[in-house]
Amino acid sequence: MSDTFAPAKLFATMFVFWLLLNGALQLDVIVVGLLVAGGITYFFAGSLSFLSGYRVSVASAKATAGYLAFFFTELVRANLAMAWLVLDPALPMTPAIVKVRTRLQHPVARLLLANSITLTPGTLSVELRGEWIYVHWVVAQTTDPEAATEAIVAGFEKYLEVMYD
Amino acid sequence: MIALTWLGVAVMTAGVVFLALGGLGLVRMPDTYTRIQAGTKATTLGTILSLFGAALIMPGWSIKLLLIALFLMFTNPLSSQVLARAAHRAGVPATDKTKADALADDQEGLA
């Protein structure tokens, strides 16, 4: 997992983000961006960046597109489900904290998985311990780890395991 | 041009509806965890739709608004997760309707 380009990726991500946010290629904007991005890279060179562990390949790009499509569909479904639940006078819910297991190894992939779980149908990542993620589930269908993994994790995992090392 | 503006208004309105439902969820939900759930999901989609609506009305802002949406999609679930974890570690009780708590079960095993 040692990545010699990690500092360069970190620097590039932050610098490009800054330039796009400013929308201007003026000298002062560029100088400030270089200084700040450089400073952060100097102090956090060993840390993860958004692109660490990301595979650059056709299969990975396809998986990224599939992941985004799946994610936004799930995000909309999550919101509609939550809206119906909130509007129902009886508040029909069966909350539970269940644990699910992930096959993903890379920390950034696990971060994306936990974030995706939080943003999708009635599930909220509470705690991460190694390969186990503890998920608060508003309408829990099961408390069995295997079945919960299938219901919550499998959809995202199949894309993320292609995208990350 | 006008059509795009009206589409933007419609999308923004949808966003506002989700944000309002998120607010209603905060009031109606029975415990901390379910409130965080209502808060996270509705605000993320609500804000994304509002930003998308703004991008349709002012196409020149698209890139900035897209970046704001990306930033939000990364930070919003993270902060919710940290809040939920802190609540659980501090022993905030879940609602009586809760069926199971695998995290509490595993912690007893470790202690």
mmCIF file of C-alpha atoms in Angstrom:
data_model
loop_
_atom_site.group_PDB
_atom_site.id
_atom_site.type_symbol
_atom_site.label_atom_id
_atom_site.label_comp_id
_atom_site.label_asym_id
_atom_site.label_seq_id
_atom_site.Cartn_x
_atom_site.Cartn_y
_atom_site.Cartn_z
ATOM 1 C CA MET A 1 0.000 0.000 0.000
ATOM 2 C CA SER A 2 3.064 2.286 0.082
ATOM 3 C CA ASP A 3 2.436 4.686 -2.742
ATOM 4 C CA THR A 4 5.337 6.867 -3.870
ATOM 5 C CA PHE A 5 2.976 9.208 -5.684
ATOM 6 C CA ALA A 6 0.714 9.720 -2.640
ATOM 7 C CA PRO A 7 2.027 13.209 -1.773
ATOM 8 C CA ALA A 8 1.781 14.269 -5.433
ATOM 9 C CA LYS A 9 -1.812 12.999 -5.640
ATOM 10 C CA LEU A 10 -2.720 14.789 -2.409
ATOM 11 C CA PHE A 11 -1.168 18.024 -3.669
ATOM 12 C CA ALA A 12 -2.797 17.786 -7.113
ATOM 13 C CA THR A 13 -6.274 17.027 -5.699
ATOM 14 C CA MET A 14 -6.197 20.015 -3.366
ATOM 15 C CA PHE A 15 -4.668 22.407 -5.892
ATOM 16 C CA VAL A 16 -7.137 21.543 -8.665
ATOM 17 C CA PHE A 17 -10.043 21.767 -6.186
ATOM 18 C CA TRP A 18 -8.837 25.253 -5.178
ATOM 19 C CA LEU A 19 -8.484 26.424 -8.798
ATOM 20 C CA LEU A 20 -11.951 25.149 -9.758
ATOM 21 C CA LEU A 21 -13.476 26.763 -6.677
ATOM 22 C CA ASN A 22 -11.911 30.098 -7.611
ATOM 23 C CA GLY A 23 -12.668 29.770 -11.310
ATOM 24 C CA ALA A 24 -9.832 32.179 -12.114
ATOM 25 C CA LEU A 25 -6.234 31.669 -13.224
ATOM 26 C CA GLN A 26 -4.767 34.801 -11.630
ATOM 27 C CA LEU A 27 -1.268 34.948 -10.210
ATOM 28 C CA ASP A 28 -2.327 35.621 -6.606
ATOM 29 C CA VAL A 29 -4.863 32.765 -6.665
ATOM 30 C CA ILE A 30 -2.236 30.348 -8.007
ATOM 31 C CA VAL A 31 0.420 31.463 -5.490
ATOM 32 C CA VAL A 32 -1.913 31.126 -2.496
ATOM 33 C CA GLY A 33 -3.077 27.726 -3.777
ATOM 34 C CA LEU A 34 0.489 26.468 -4.234
ATOM 35 C CA LEU A 35 1.517 27.640 -0.765
ATOM 36 C CA VAL A 36 -1.452 26.200 1.104
ATOM 37 C CA ALA A 37 -1.611 22.917 -0.836
ATOM 38 C CA GLY A 38 2.161 22.573 -0.456
ATOM 39 C CA GLY A 39 1.987 23.247 3.289
ATOM 40 C CA ILE A 40 -0.752 20.700 3.846
ATOM 41 C CA THR A 41 1.081 18.135 1.703
ATOM 42 C CA TYR A 42 4.275 18.735 3.742
ATOM 43 C CA PHE A 43 2.551 18.034 7.062
ATOM 44 C CA PHE A 44 0.217 15.256 5.907
ATOM 45 C CA ALA A 45 2.346 13.530 3.270
ATOM 46 C CA GLY A 46 1.814 10.128 4.851
ATOM 47 C CA SER A 47 -1.957 10.514 5.144
ATOM 48 C CA LEU A 48 -4.593 9.263 2.769
ATOM 49 C CA SER A 49 -5.962 11.352 -0.026
ATOM 50 C CA PHE A 50 -9.076 10.919 -2.082
ATOM 51 C CA LEU A 51 -7.139 9.184 -4.837
ATOM 52 C CA SER A 52 -4.922 6.886 -2.768
ATOM 53 C CA GLY A 53 -5.458 3.290 -3.741
ATOM 54 C CA TYR A 54 -7.641 4.192 -6.704
ATOM 55 C CA ARG A 55 -6.969 1.960 -9.673
ATOM 56 C CA VAL A 56 -6.533 3.605 -13.050
ATOM 57 C CA SER A 57 -8.035 1.251 -15.628
ATOM 58 C CA VAL A 58 -11.002 0.845 -17.957
ATOM 59 C CA ALA A 59 -12.675 -1.642 -15.606
ATOM 60 C CA SER A 60 -12.216 0.796 -12.735
ATOM 61 C CA ALA A 61 -13.719 3.686 -14.702
ATOM 62 C CA LYS A 62 -16.721 1.512 -15.601
ATOM 63 C CA ALA A 63 -17.128 0.525 -11.961
ATOM 64 C CA THR A 64 -16.938 4.189 -10.944
ATOM 65 C CA ALA A 65 -19.757 5.069 -13.356
ATOM 66 C CA GLY A 66 -21.795 2.102 -12.093
ATOM 67 C CA TYR A 67 -21.094 3.089 -8.492
ATOM 68 C CA LEU A 68 -22.240 6.683 -9.056
ATOM 69 C CA ALA A 69 -25.429 5.571 -10.841
ATOM 70 C CA PHE A 70 -26.220 3.034 -8.097
ATOM 71 C CA PHE A 71 -25.381 5.545 -5.376
ATOM 72 C CA PHE A 72 -27.693 8.278 -6.675
ATOM 73 C CA THR A 73 -30.565 5.831 -7.240
ATOM 74 C CA GLU A 74 -30.141 4.608 -3.675
ATOM 75 C CA LEU A 75 -29.860 8.177 -2.345
ATOM 76 C CA VAL A 76 -33.205 9.128 -3.908
ATOM 77 C CA ARG A 77 -34.826 5.876 -2.705
ATOM 78 C CA ALA A 78 -33.459 6.487 0.800
ATOM 79 C CA ASN A 79 -34.989 9.924 0.899
ATOM 80 C CA LEU A 80 -38.378 8.838 -0.408
ATOM 81 C CA ALA A 81 -38.475 5.976 2.101
ATOM 82 C CA MET A 82 -37.497 8.333 4.931
ATOM 83 C CA ALA A 83 -40.100 10.884 3.789
ATOM 84 C CA TRP A 84 -42.880 8.257 3.863
ATOM 85 C CA LEU A 85 -41.755 7.069 7.289
ATOM 86 C CA VAL A 86 -41.740 10.575 8.745
ATOM 87 C CA LEU A 87 -45.174 11.377 7.276
ATOM 88 C CA ASP A 88 -46.777 8.146 8.548
ATOM 89 C CA PRO A 89 -48.656 8.911 11.778
ATOM 90 C CA ALA A 90 -47.740 5.507 13.244
ATOM 91 C CA LEU A 91 -43.969 5.846 12.557
ATOM 92 C CA PRO A 92 -43.673 2.163 11.537
ATOM 93 C CA MET A 93 -40.059 1.353 12.361
ATOM 94 C CA THR A 94 -38.011 -1.474 13.805
ATOM 95 C CA PRO A 95 -34.601 0.020 14.556
ATOM 96 C CA ALA A 96 -31.587 -2.162 15.345
ATOM 97 C CA ILE A 97 -27.815 -1.930 15.332
ATOM 98 C CA VAL A 98 -26.533 -4.778 13.191
ATOM 99 C CA LYS A 99 -23.009 -5.681 12.202
ATOM 100 C CA VAL A 100 -21.880 -6.276 8.655
ATOM 101 C CA ARG A 101 -18.596 -7.514 7.272
ATOM 102 C CA THR A 102 -16.733 -6.033 4.325
ATOM 103 C CA ARG A 103 -14.212 -7.675 2.020
ATOM 104 C CA LEU A 104 -12.676 -4.303 1.133
ATOM 105 C CA GLN A 105 -9.101 -3.851 2.326
ATOM 106 C CA HIS A 106 -8.146 -0.291 1.429
ATOM 107 C CA PRO A 107 -9.011 2.419 4.009
ATOM 108 C CA VAL A 108 -10.366 4.823 1.370
ATOM 109 C CA ALA A 109 -12.622 2.102 -0.046
ATOM 110 C CA ARG A 110 -13.900 1.385 3.475
ATOM 111 C CA LEU A 111 -14.459 5.095 4.045
ATOM 112 C CA LEU A 112 -16.503 5.351 0.846
ATOM 113 C CA LEU A 113 -18.473 2.238 1.803
ATOM 114 C CA ALA A 114 -19.267 3.575 5.288
ATOM 115 C CA ASN A 115 -20.265 6.949 3.843
ATOM 116 C CA SER A 116 -22.434 5.308 1.193
ATOM 117 C CA ILE A 117 -24.158 3.195 3.837
ATOM 118 C CA THR A 118 -24.900 6.318 5.850
ATOM 119 C CA LEU A 119 -26.500 8.045 2.869
ATOM 120 C CA THR A 120 -28.710 5.153 1.749
ATOM 121 C CA PRO A 121 -31.964 3.465 2.800
ATOM 122 C CA GLY A 122 -32.431 3.801 6.538
ATOM 123 C CA THR A 123 -28.882 2.835 7.453
ATOM 124 C CA LEU A 124 -26.256 4.772 9.427
ATOM 125 C CA SER A 125 -22.695 3.596 10.066
ATOM 126 C CA VAL A 126 -22.038 3.916 13.789
ATOM 127 C CA GLU A 127 -18.670 2.240 14.388
ATOM 128 C CA LEU A 128 -15.924 0.700 12.286
ATOM 129 C CA ARG A 129 -13.740 -2.069 13.689
ATOM 130 C CA GLY A 130 -11.447 -3.674 11.164
ATOM 131 C CA GLU A 131 -13.602 -5.481 8.646
ATOM 132 C CA TRP A 132 -16.776 -5.066 10.728
ATOM 133 C CA ILE A 133 -19.059 -2.084 10.320
ATOM 134 C CA TYR A 134 -21.798 -1.525 12.915
ATOM 135 C CA VAL A 135 -24.842 -0.102 11.206
ATOM 136 C CA HIS A 136 -27.922 1.490 12.746
ATOM 137 C CA TRP A 137 -30.863 0.328 10.624
ATOM 138 C CA VAL A 138 -34.235 2.081 10.948
ATOM 139 C CA VAL A 139 -36.291 -0.710 9.389
ATOM 140 C CA ALA A 140 -34.137 -3.716 10.179
ATOM 141 C CA GLN A 141 -35.177 -6.781 8.201
ATOM 142 C CA THR A 142 -32.719 -9.048 9.938
ATOM 143 C CA THR A 143 -30.127 -9.067 12.718
ATOM 144 C CA ASP A 144 -28.072 -11.845 11.183
ATOM 145 C CA PRO A 145 -24.628 -10.508 10.077
ATOM 146 C CA GLU A 146 -24.577 -12.544 6.848
ATOM 147 C CA ALA A 147 -28.038 -11.494 5.696
ATOM 148 C CA ALA A 148 -27.458 -7.884 6.743
ATOM 149 C CA THR A 149 -24.186 -7.806 4.811
ATOM 150 C CA GLU A 150 -26.019 -9.035 1.739
ATOM 151 C CA ALA A 151 -28.730 -6.391 2.111
ATOM 152 C CA ILE A 152 -26.590 -3.376 3.045
ATOM 153 C CA VAL A 153 -23.039 -3.886 1.779
ATOM 154 C CA ALA A 154 -23.125 -6.101 -1.303
ATOM 155 C CA GLY A 155 -24.528 -3.493 -3.694
ATOM 156 C CA PHE A 156 -21.698 -1.011 -3.115
ATOM 157 C CA GLU A 157 -18.959 -3.543 -2.488
ATOM 158 C CA LYS A 158 -19.087 -5.063 -5.949
ATOM 159 C CA TYR A 159 -18.188 -1.676 -7.487
ATOM 160 C CA LEU A 160 -15.722 -0.525 -4.826
ATOM 161 C CA GLU A 161 -13.651 -3.702 -4.914
ATOM 162 C CA VAL A 162 -12.948 -3.072 -8.599
ATOM 163 C CA MET A 163 -12.146 0.610 -7.999
ATOM 164 C CA TYR A 164 -9.668 0.247 -5.116
ATOM 165 C CA ASP A 165 -6.651 -1.942 -4.378
ATOM 166 C CA MET B 1 -33.580 30.110 -21.091
ATOM 167 C CA ILE B 2 -36.885 30.688 -19.352
ATOM 168 C CA ALA B 3 -37.625 26.947 -19.421
ATOM 169 C CA LEU B 4 -34.287 26.253 -17.731
ATOM 170 C CA THR B 5 -35.057 28.800 -15.025
ATOM 171 C CA TRP B 6 -38.434 27.194 -14.303
ATOM 172 C CA LEU B 7 -36.850 23.759 -14.236
ATOM 173 C CA GLY B 8 -34.341 25.161 -11.750
ATOM 174 C CA VAL B 9 -37.151 26.526 -9.610
ATOM 175 C CA ALA B 10 -38.910 23.137 -9.674
ATOM 176 C CA VAL B 11 -35.736 21.275 -8.675
ATOM 177 C CA MET B 12 -35.030 23.759 -5.883
ATOM 178 C CA THR B 13 -38.585 23.377 -4.614
ATOM 179 C CA ALA B 14 -38.152 19.608 -4.474
ATOM 180 C CA GLY B 15 -34.950 20.186 -2.488
ATOM 181 C CA VAL B 16 -36.752 22.460 -0.056
ATOM 182 C CA VAL B 17 -39.484 19.824 0.419
ATOM 183 C CA PHE B 18 -36.859 17.217 1.376
ATOM 184 C CA LEU B 19 -35.181 19.664 3.760
ATOM 185 C CA ALA B 20 -38.544 20.421 5.383
ATOM 186 C CA LEU B 21 -39.271 16.684 5.744
ATOM 187 C CA GLY B 22 -35.843 16.267 7.325
ATOM 188 C CA GLY B 23 -36.791 18.946 9.847
ATOM 189 C CA LEU B 24 -40.083 17.197 10.527
ATOM 190 C CA GLY B 25 -38.150 13.954 10.997
ATOM 191 C CA LEU B 26 -35.963 15.596 13.645
ATOM 192 C CA VAL B 27 -39.078 16.464 15.630
ATOM 193 C CA ARG B 28 -40.929 13.167 15.146
ATOM 194 C CA MET B 29 -38.183 10.562 15.550
ATOM 195 C CA PRO B 30 -37.994 8.896 18.971
ATOM 196 C CA ASP B 31 -34.242 8.771 19.728
ATOM 197 C CA THR B 32 -30.826 10.212 18.880
ATOM 198 C CA TYR B 33 -29.920 7.611 16.255
ATOM 199 C CA THR B 34 -33.142 7.809 14.275
ATOM 200 C CA ARG B 35 -32.952 11.620 14.426
ATOM 201 C CA ILE B 36 -29.449 11.531 12.976
ATOM 202 C CA GLN B 37 -30.807 9.248 10.231
ATOM 203 C CA ALA B 38 -33.610 11.665 9.351
ATOM 204 C CA GLY B 39 -31.205 14.599 9.491
ATOM 205 C CA THR B 40 -28.457 13.106 7.327
ATOM 206 C CA LYS B 41 -30.376 11.720 4.393
ATOM 207 C CA ALA B 42 -32.939 14.449 3.868
ATOM 208 C CA THR B 43 -30.425 17.257 4.195
ATOM 209 C CA THR B 44 -27.960 15.681 1.777
ATOM 210 C CA LEU B 45 -30.458 15.160 -1.052
ATOM 211 C CA GLY B 46 -32.280 18.407 -0.197
ATOM 212 C CA THR B 47 -29.079 20.430 -0.392
ATOM 213 C CA ILE B 48 -27.894 18.664 -3.558
ATOM 214 C CA LEU B 49 -31.238 19.404 -5.249
ATOM 215 C CA SER B 50 -31.108 23.031 -4.102
ATOM 216 C CA LEU B 51 -27.576 23.391 -5.492
ATOM 217 C CA PHE B 52 -28.593 21.651 -8.742
ATOM 218 C CA GLY B 53 -31.559 24.006 -9.064
ATOM 219 C CA ALA B 54 -29.242 26.968 -8.554
ATOM 220 C CA ALA B 55 -26.943 25.570 -11.255
ATOM 221 C CA LEU B 56 -29.880 25.415 -13.703
ATOM 222 C CA ILE B 57 -30.830 29.018 -12.960
ATOM 223 C CA MET B 58 -27.230 30.314 -13.053
ATOM 224 C CA PRO B 59 -25.290 27.927 -15.379
ATOM 225 C CA GLY B 60 -22.106 29.936 -14.814
ATOM 226 C CA TRP B 61 -21.964 28.727 -11.221
ATOM 227 C CA SER B 62 -22.196 25.026 -12.141
ATOM 228 C CA ILE B 63 -18.605 24.018 -11.368
ATOM 229 C CA LYS B 64 -18.527 25.720 -7.976
ATOM 230 C CA LEU B 65 -21.915 24.299 -7.025
ATOM 231 C CA LEU B 66 -20.801 20.817 -8.106
ATOM 232 C CA LEU B 67 -17.714 21.123 -5.896
ATOM 233 C CA ILE B 68 -19.834 22.247 -2.958
ATOM 234 C CA ALA B 69 -22.133 19.240 -3.506
ATOM 235 C CA LEU B 70 -19.118 16.882 -3.618
ATOM 236 C CA PHE B 71 -17.679 18.374 -0.445
ATOM 237 C CA LEU B 72 -21.038 17.979 1.258
ATOM 238 C CA MET B 73 -21.408 14.354 0.169
ATOM 239 C CA PHE B 74 -18.066 13.532 1.778
ATOM 240 C CA THR B 75 -18.404 15.499 4.998
ATOM 241 C CA ASN B 76 -22.092 15.092 5.850
ATOM 242 C CA PRO B 77 -22.073 11.286 6.345
ATOM 243 C CA LEU B 78 -18.734 11.505 8.177
ATOM 244 C CA SER B 79 -20.022 13.976 10.738
ATOM 245 C CA SER B 80 -23.229 11.944 11.187
ATOM 246 C CA GLN B 81 -21.205 8.796 11.756
ATOM 247 C CA VAL B 82 -18.977 10.518 14.316
ATOM 248 C CA LEU B 83 -22.029 11.910 16.124
ATOM 249 C CA ALA B 84 -23.665 8.478 16.220
ATOM 250 C CA ARG B 85 -20.448 6.837 17.438
ATOM 251 C CA ALA B 86 -19.958 9.456 20.143
ATOM 252 C CA ALA B 87 -23.580 9.019 21.249
ATOM 253 C CA HIS B 88 -23.169 5.249 21.419
ATOM 254 C CA ARG B 89 -19.887 5.474 23.342
ATOM 255 C CA ALA B 90 -21.472 7.919 25.793
ATOM 256 C CA GLY B 91 -24.254 5.383 26.354
ATOM 257 C CA VAL B 92 -27.120 7.374 24.898
ATOM 258 C CA PRO B 93 -30.088 4.976 25.059
ATOM 259 C CA ALA B 94 -31.893 3.889 21.877
ATOM 260 C CA THR B 95 -35.674 3.820 21.633
ATOM 261 C CA ASP B 96 -37.552 0.895 23.205
ATOM 262 C CA LYS B 97 -38.544 -0.227 19.725
ATOM 263 C CA THR B 98 -34.917 -1.172 19.014
ATOM 264 C CA LYS B 99 -34.701 -4.898 18.306
ATOM 265 C CA ALA B 100 -30.990 -5.551 18.714
ATOM 266 C CA ASP B 101 -27.702 -3.791 19.414
ATOM 267 C CA ALA B 102 -24.809 -5.865 18.055
ATOM 268 C CA LEU B 103 -22.297 -3.172 19.022
ATOM 269 C CA ALA B 104 -23.293 -3.201 22.696
ATOM 270 C CA ASP B 105 -23.269 -7.027 22.646
ATOM 271 C CA ASP B 106 -19.718 -7.108 21.275
ATOM 272 C CA GLN B 107 -18.514 -4.514 23.766
ATOM 273 C CA GLU B 108 -19.710 -6.644 26.658
ATOM 274 C CA GLY B 109 -17.657 -9.479 25.232
ATOM 275 C CA LEU B 110 -14.524 -7.320 25.207
ATOM 276 C CA ALA B 111 -14.912 -5.816 28.672
#
